[in-house]
Short mmCIF file of C-alpha atoms in Angstrom, two decimals:
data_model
loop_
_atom_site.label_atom_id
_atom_site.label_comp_id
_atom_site.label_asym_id
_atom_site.label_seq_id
_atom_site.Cartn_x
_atom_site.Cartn_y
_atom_site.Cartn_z
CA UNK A 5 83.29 103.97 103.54
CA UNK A 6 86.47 106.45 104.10
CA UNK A 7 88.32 107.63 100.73
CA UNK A 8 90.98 106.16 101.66
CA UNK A 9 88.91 102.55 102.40
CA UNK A 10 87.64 103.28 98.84
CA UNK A 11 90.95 104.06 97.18
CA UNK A 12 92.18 100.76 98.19
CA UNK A 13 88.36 99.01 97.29
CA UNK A 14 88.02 100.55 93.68
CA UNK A 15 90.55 98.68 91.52
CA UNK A 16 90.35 95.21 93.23
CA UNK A 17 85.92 95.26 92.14
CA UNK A 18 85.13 93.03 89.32
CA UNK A 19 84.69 95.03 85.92
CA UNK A 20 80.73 94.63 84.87
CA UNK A 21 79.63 93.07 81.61
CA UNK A 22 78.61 95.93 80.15
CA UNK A 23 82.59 97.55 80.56
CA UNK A 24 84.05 94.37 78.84
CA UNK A 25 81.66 94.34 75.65
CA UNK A 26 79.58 92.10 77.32
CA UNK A 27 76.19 93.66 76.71
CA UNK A 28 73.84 95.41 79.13
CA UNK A 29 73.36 98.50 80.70
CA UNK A 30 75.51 100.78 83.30
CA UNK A 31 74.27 100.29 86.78
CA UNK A 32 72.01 103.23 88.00
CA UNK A 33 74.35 103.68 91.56
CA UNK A 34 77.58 103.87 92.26
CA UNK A 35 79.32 100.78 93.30
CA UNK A 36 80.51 103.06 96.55
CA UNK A 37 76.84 103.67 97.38
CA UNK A 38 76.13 100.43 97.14
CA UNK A 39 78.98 98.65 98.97
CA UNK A 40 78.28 101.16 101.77
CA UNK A 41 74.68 99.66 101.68
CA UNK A 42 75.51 96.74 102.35
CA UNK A 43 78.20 96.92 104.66
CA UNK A 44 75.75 98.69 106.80
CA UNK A 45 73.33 95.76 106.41
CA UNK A 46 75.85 93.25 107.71
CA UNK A 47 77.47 95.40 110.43
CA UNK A 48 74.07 96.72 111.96
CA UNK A 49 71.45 93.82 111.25
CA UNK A 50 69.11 95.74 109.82
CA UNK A 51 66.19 94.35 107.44
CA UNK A 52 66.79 94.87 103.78
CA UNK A 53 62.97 96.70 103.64
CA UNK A 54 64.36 98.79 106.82
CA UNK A 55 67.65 100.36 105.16
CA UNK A 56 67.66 103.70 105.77
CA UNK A 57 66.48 106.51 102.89
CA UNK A 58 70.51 107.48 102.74
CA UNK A 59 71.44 104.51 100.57
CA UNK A 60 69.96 103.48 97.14
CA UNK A 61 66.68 102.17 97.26
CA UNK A 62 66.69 98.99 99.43
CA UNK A 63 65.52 96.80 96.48
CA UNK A 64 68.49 97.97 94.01
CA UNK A 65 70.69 96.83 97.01
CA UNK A 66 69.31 93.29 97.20
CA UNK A 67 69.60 92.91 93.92
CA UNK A 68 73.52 93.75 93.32
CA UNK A 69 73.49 91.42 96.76
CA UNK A 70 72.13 88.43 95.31
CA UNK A 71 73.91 88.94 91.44
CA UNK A 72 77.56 88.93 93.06
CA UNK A 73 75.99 86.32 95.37
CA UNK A 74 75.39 84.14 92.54
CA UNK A 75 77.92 84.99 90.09
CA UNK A 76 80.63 84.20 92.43
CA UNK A 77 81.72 88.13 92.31
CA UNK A 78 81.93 88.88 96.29
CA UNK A 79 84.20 85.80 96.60
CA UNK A 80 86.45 87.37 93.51
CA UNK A 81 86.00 90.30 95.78
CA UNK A 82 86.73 89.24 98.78
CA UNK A 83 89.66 86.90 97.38
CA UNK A 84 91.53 89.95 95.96
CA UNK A 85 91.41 91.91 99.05
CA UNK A 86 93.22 88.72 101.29
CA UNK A 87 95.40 88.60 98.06
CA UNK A 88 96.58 92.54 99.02
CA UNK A 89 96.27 92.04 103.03
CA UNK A 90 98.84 88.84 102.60
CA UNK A 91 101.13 90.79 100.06
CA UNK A 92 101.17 93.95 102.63
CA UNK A 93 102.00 91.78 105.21
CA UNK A 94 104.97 90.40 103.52
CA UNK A 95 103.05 86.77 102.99
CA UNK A 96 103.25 84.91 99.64
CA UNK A 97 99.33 85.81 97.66
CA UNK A 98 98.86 82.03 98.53
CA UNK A 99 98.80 80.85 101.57
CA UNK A 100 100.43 77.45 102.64
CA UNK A 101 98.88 76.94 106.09
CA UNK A 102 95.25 77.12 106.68
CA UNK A 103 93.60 76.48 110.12
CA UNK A 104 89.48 74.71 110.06
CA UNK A 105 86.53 74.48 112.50
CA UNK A 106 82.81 75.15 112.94
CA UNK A 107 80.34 77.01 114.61
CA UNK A 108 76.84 76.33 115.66
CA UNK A 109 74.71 79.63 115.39
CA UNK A 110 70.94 79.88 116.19
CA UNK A 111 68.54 80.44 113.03
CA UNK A 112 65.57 82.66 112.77
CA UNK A 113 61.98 81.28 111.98
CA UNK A 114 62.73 82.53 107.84
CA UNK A 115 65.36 79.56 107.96
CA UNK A 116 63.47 76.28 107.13
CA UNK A 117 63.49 72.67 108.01
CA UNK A 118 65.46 71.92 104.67
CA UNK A 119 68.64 73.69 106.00
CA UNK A 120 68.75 73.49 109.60
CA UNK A 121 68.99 71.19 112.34
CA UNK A 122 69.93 70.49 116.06
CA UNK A 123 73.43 70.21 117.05
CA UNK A 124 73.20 67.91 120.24
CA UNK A 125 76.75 68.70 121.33
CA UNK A 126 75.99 72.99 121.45
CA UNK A 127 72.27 72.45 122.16
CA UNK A 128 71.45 74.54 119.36
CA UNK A 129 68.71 74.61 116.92
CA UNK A 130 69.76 76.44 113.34
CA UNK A 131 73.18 76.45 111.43
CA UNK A 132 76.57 75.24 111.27
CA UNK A 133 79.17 77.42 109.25
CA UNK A 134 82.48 75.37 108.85
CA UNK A 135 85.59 77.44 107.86
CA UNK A 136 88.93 77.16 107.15
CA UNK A 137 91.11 80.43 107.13
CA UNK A 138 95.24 81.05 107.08
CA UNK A 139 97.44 81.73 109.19
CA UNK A 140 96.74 85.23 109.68
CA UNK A 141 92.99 84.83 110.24
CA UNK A 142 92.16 85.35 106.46
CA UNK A 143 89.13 83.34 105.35
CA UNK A 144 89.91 80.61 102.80
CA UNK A 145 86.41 79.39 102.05
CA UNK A 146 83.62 79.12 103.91
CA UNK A 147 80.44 76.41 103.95
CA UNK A 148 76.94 76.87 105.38
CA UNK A 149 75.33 73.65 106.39
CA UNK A 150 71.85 72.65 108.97
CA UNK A 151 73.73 72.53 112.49
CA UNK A 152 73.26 68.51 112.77
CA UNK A 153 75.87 68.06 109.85
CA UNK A 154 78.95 66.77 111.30
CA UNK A 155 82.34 68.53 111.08
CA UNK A 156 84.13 65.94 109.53
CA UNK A 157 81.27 65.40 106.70
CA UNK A 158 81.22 68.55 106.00
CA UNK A 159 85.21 69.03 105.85
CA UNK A 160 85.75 66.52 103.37
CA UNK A 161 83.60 68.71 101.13
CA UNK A 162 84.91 72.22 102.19
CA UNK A 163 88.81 71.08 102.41
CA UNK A 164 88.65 69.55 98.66
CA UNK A 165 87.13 73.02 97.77
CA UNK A 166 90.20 74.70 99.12
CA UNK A 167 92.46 72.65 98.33
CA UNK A 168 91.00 73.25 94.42
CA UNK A 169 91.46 76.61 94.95
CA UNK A 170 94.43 77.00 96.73
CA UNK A 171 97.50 74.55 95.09
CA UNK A 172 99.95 76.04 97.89
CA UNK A 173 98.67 74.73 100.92
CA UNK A 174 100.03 71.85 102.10
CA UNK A 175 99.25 71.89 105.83
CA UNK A 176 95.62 72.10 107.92
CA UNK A 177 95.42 72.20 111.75
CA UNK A 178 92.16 71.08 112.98
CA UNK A 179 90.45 70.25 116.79
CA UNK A 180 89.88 66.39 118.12
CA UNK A 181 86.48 67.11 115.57
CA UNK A 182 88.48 66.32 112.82
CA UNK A 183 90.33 62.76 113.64
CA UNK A 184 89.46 59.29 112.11
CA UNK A 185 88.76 58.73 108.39
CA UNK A 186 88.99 62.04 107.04
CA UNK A 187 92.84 62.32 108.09
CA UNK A 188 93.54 59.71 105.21
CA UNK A 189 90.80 61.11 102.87
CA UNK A 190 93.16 64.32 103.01
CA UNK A 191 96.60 62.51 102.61
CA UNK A 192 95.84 60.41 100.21
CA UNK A 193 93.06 62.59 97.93
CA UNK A 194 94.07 66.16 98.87
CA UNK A 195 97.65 65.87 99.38
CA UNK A 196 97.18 67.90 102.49
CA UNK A 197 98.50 66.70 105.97
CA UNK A 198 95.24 66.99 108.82
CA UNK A 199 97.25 67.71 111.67
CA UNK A 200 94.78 67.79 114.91
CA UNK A 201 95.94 69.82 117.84
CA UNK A 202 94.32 68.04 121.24
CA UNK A 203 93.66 69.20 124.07
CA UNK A 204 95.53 67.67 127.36
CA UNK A 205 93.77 65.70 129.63
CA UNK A 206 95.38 67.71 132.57
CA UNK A 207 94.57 71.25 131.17
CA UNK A 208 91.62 72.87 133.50
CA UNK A 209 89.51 75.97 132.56
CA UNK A 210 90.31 78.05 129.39
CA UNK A 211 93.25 77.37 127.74
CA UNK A 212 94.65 79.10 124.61
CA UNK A 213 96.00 76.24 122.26
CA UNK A 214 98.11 76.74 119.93
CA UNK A 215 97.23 77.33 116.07
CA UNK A 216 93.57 77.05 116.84
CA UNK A 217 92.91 80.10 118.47
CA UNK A 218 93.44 81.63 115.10
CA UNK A 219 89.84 80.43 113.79
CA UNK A 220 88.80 81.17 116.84
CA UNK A 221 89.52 84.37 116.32
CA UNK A 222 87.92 84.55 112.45
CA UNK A 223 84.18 83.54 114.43
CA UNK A 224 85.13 86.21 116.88
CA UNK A 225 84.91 88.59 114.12
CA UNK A 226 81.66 87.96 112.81
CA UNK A 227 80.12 87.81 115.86
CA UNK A 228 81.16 91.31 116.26
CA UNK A 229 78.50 91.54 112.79
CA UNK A 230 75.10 92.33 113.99
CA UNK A 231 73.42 90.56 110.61
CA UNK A 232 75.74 87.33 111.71
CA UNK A 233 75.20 86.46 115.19
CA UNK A 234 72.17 84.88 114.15
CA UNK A 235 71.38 83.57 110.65
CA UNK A 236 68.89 85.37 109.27
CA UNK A 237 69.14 84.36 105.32
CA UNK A 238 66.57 81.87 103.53
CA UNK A 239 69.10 80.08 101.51
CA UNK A 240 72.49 78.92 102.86
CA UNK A 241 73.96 80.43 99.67
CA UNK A 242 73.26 84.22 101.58
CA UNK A 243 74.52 83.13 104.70
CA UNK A 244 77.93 81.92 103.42
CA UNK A 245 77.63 85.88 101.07
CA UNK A 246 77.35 87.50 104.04
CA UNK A 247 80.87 85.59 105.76
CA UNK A 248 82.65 86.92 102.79
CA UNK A 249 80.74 90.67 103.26
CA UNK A 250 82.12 90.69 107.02
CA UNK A 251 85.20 90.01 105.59
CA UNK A 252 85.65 92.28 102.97
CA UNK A 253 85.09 95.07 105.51
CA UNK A 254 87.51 94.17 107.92
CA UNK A 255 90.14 93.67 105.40
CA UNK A 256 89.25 97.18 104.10
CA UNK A 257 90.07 98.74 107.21
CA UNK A 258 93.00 96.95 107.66
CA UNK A 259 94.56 97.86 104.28
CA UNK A 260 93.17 101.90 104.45
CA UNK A 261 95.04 101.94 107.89
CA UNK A 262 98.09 100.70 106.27
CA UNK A 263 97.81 103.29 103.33
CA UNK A 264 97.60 105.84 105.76
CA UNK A 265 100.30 105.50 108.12
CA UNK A 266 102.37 105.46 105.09
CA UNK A 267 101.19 108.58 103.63
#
């Protein structure tokens, strides 16, 4: 991580417990050490026994991993940083527009039967992750499910999330997927309008279509994530930490560049 990368990451981390009179003790490592650890995990797909001698020990990493996993903090983290990135780029903090799809990844052997399956339409044997991001390719929320879950199922539970979360947006684009019942689950429980953008039946070969190559886009991205071409992570809770990890990293970048150029 750059100085400037962590000039723009330092005030946006959550405060610990032990800063707000909380009780316990300071962390041993710095938060910079740390971060770097595991942004190296994610980008490079290592193992977390494998992590090289220049970071904190590899089991002081896991475990800041898997408290902000499960105290919510690397969302908080990661929601603050598309908070700036939206602000910078003149948006209002909350978006109004989101954009939602899937996609079917394999799993490795650690995954078990519990939380994956076979997705018959992409032949593939593992997970699903089903995400809905704004209009500028920012990641809303994010839900890990087996691969034989079906996109509308698992939309009606990720769009109510969002929709908790996010009182602004009005407005979801979606893919043929998304059609039938859950268009009036949305309308009339979610006050949000599904609007699905088809594809023509005259269009041949590759065709950009509008609004959806944005999420397209988003699972571009984390393919470009060693640790998330494949899921690798016992629990679907790690998998959907390590989304908002990816993230957080390319949305550090993004705002350091900016900081720069205006120096």
């Amino acid at each position: 991580m750059s100085d400037a990368e962590w000039a723009v990451v330092r005030p946006l981390l959550p405060v610990p417990g032990w800063l707000r009179g909380r009780g316990g003790q300071p962390e041993a490592y710095c938060h910079r050490a740390i971060l770097d650890a595991i942004r190296y995990l994610v980008d490079n797909g290592t193992k977390w026994r494998a992590m090289p001698a220049d970071f904190p020990p590899w089991d002081r990493v896991y475990a800041f991993f898997r408290r902000w996993r499960d105290h919510g903090l690397v969302k908080e983290f990661h929601d603050r940083l598309r908070r700036k990135v939206r602000e910078q780029a003149g948006r209002d903090p909350e978006p109004s527009v989101g954009v939602i799809d899937s996609q079917s990844i394999k799993a490795d052997t650690v995954v078990g039967a519990d939380s994956r399956g076979f997705d018959g339409g992409k032949l593939i044997n593992g997970r699903k992750r089903h995400a809905v991001v704004d209009t500028l390719g920012l990641l809303l929320a994010v839900l890990v499910t087996a691969a034989d879950i079906g996109d509308r199922a698992a939309a009606q539970v990720l769009l109510a999330r969002v929709a908790a979360a996010h009182h602004r947006l009005a407005l979801v684009w979606a893919d043929g997927g998304y059609t039938g019942s859950l268009v009036y689950y949305c309308l009339a429980v979610l006050a949000l309008v599904l609007a699905v953008v088809k594809r023509s039946d005259d269009m041949r070969g590759f065709v950009v279509l509008p609004k959806r190559w944005i999420v397209e886009r988003f699972f571009a991205h984390l393919m470009r994530s060693r640790r998330l071409v494949r899921d690798f992570e016992r629990s679907t809770g790690s998998a959907e930490a390590m989304v908002y990890w990816s993230m957080t990293h390319l949305m550090t970048r993004r705002l350091a560049r900016s900081r720069s150029s205006r120096a």
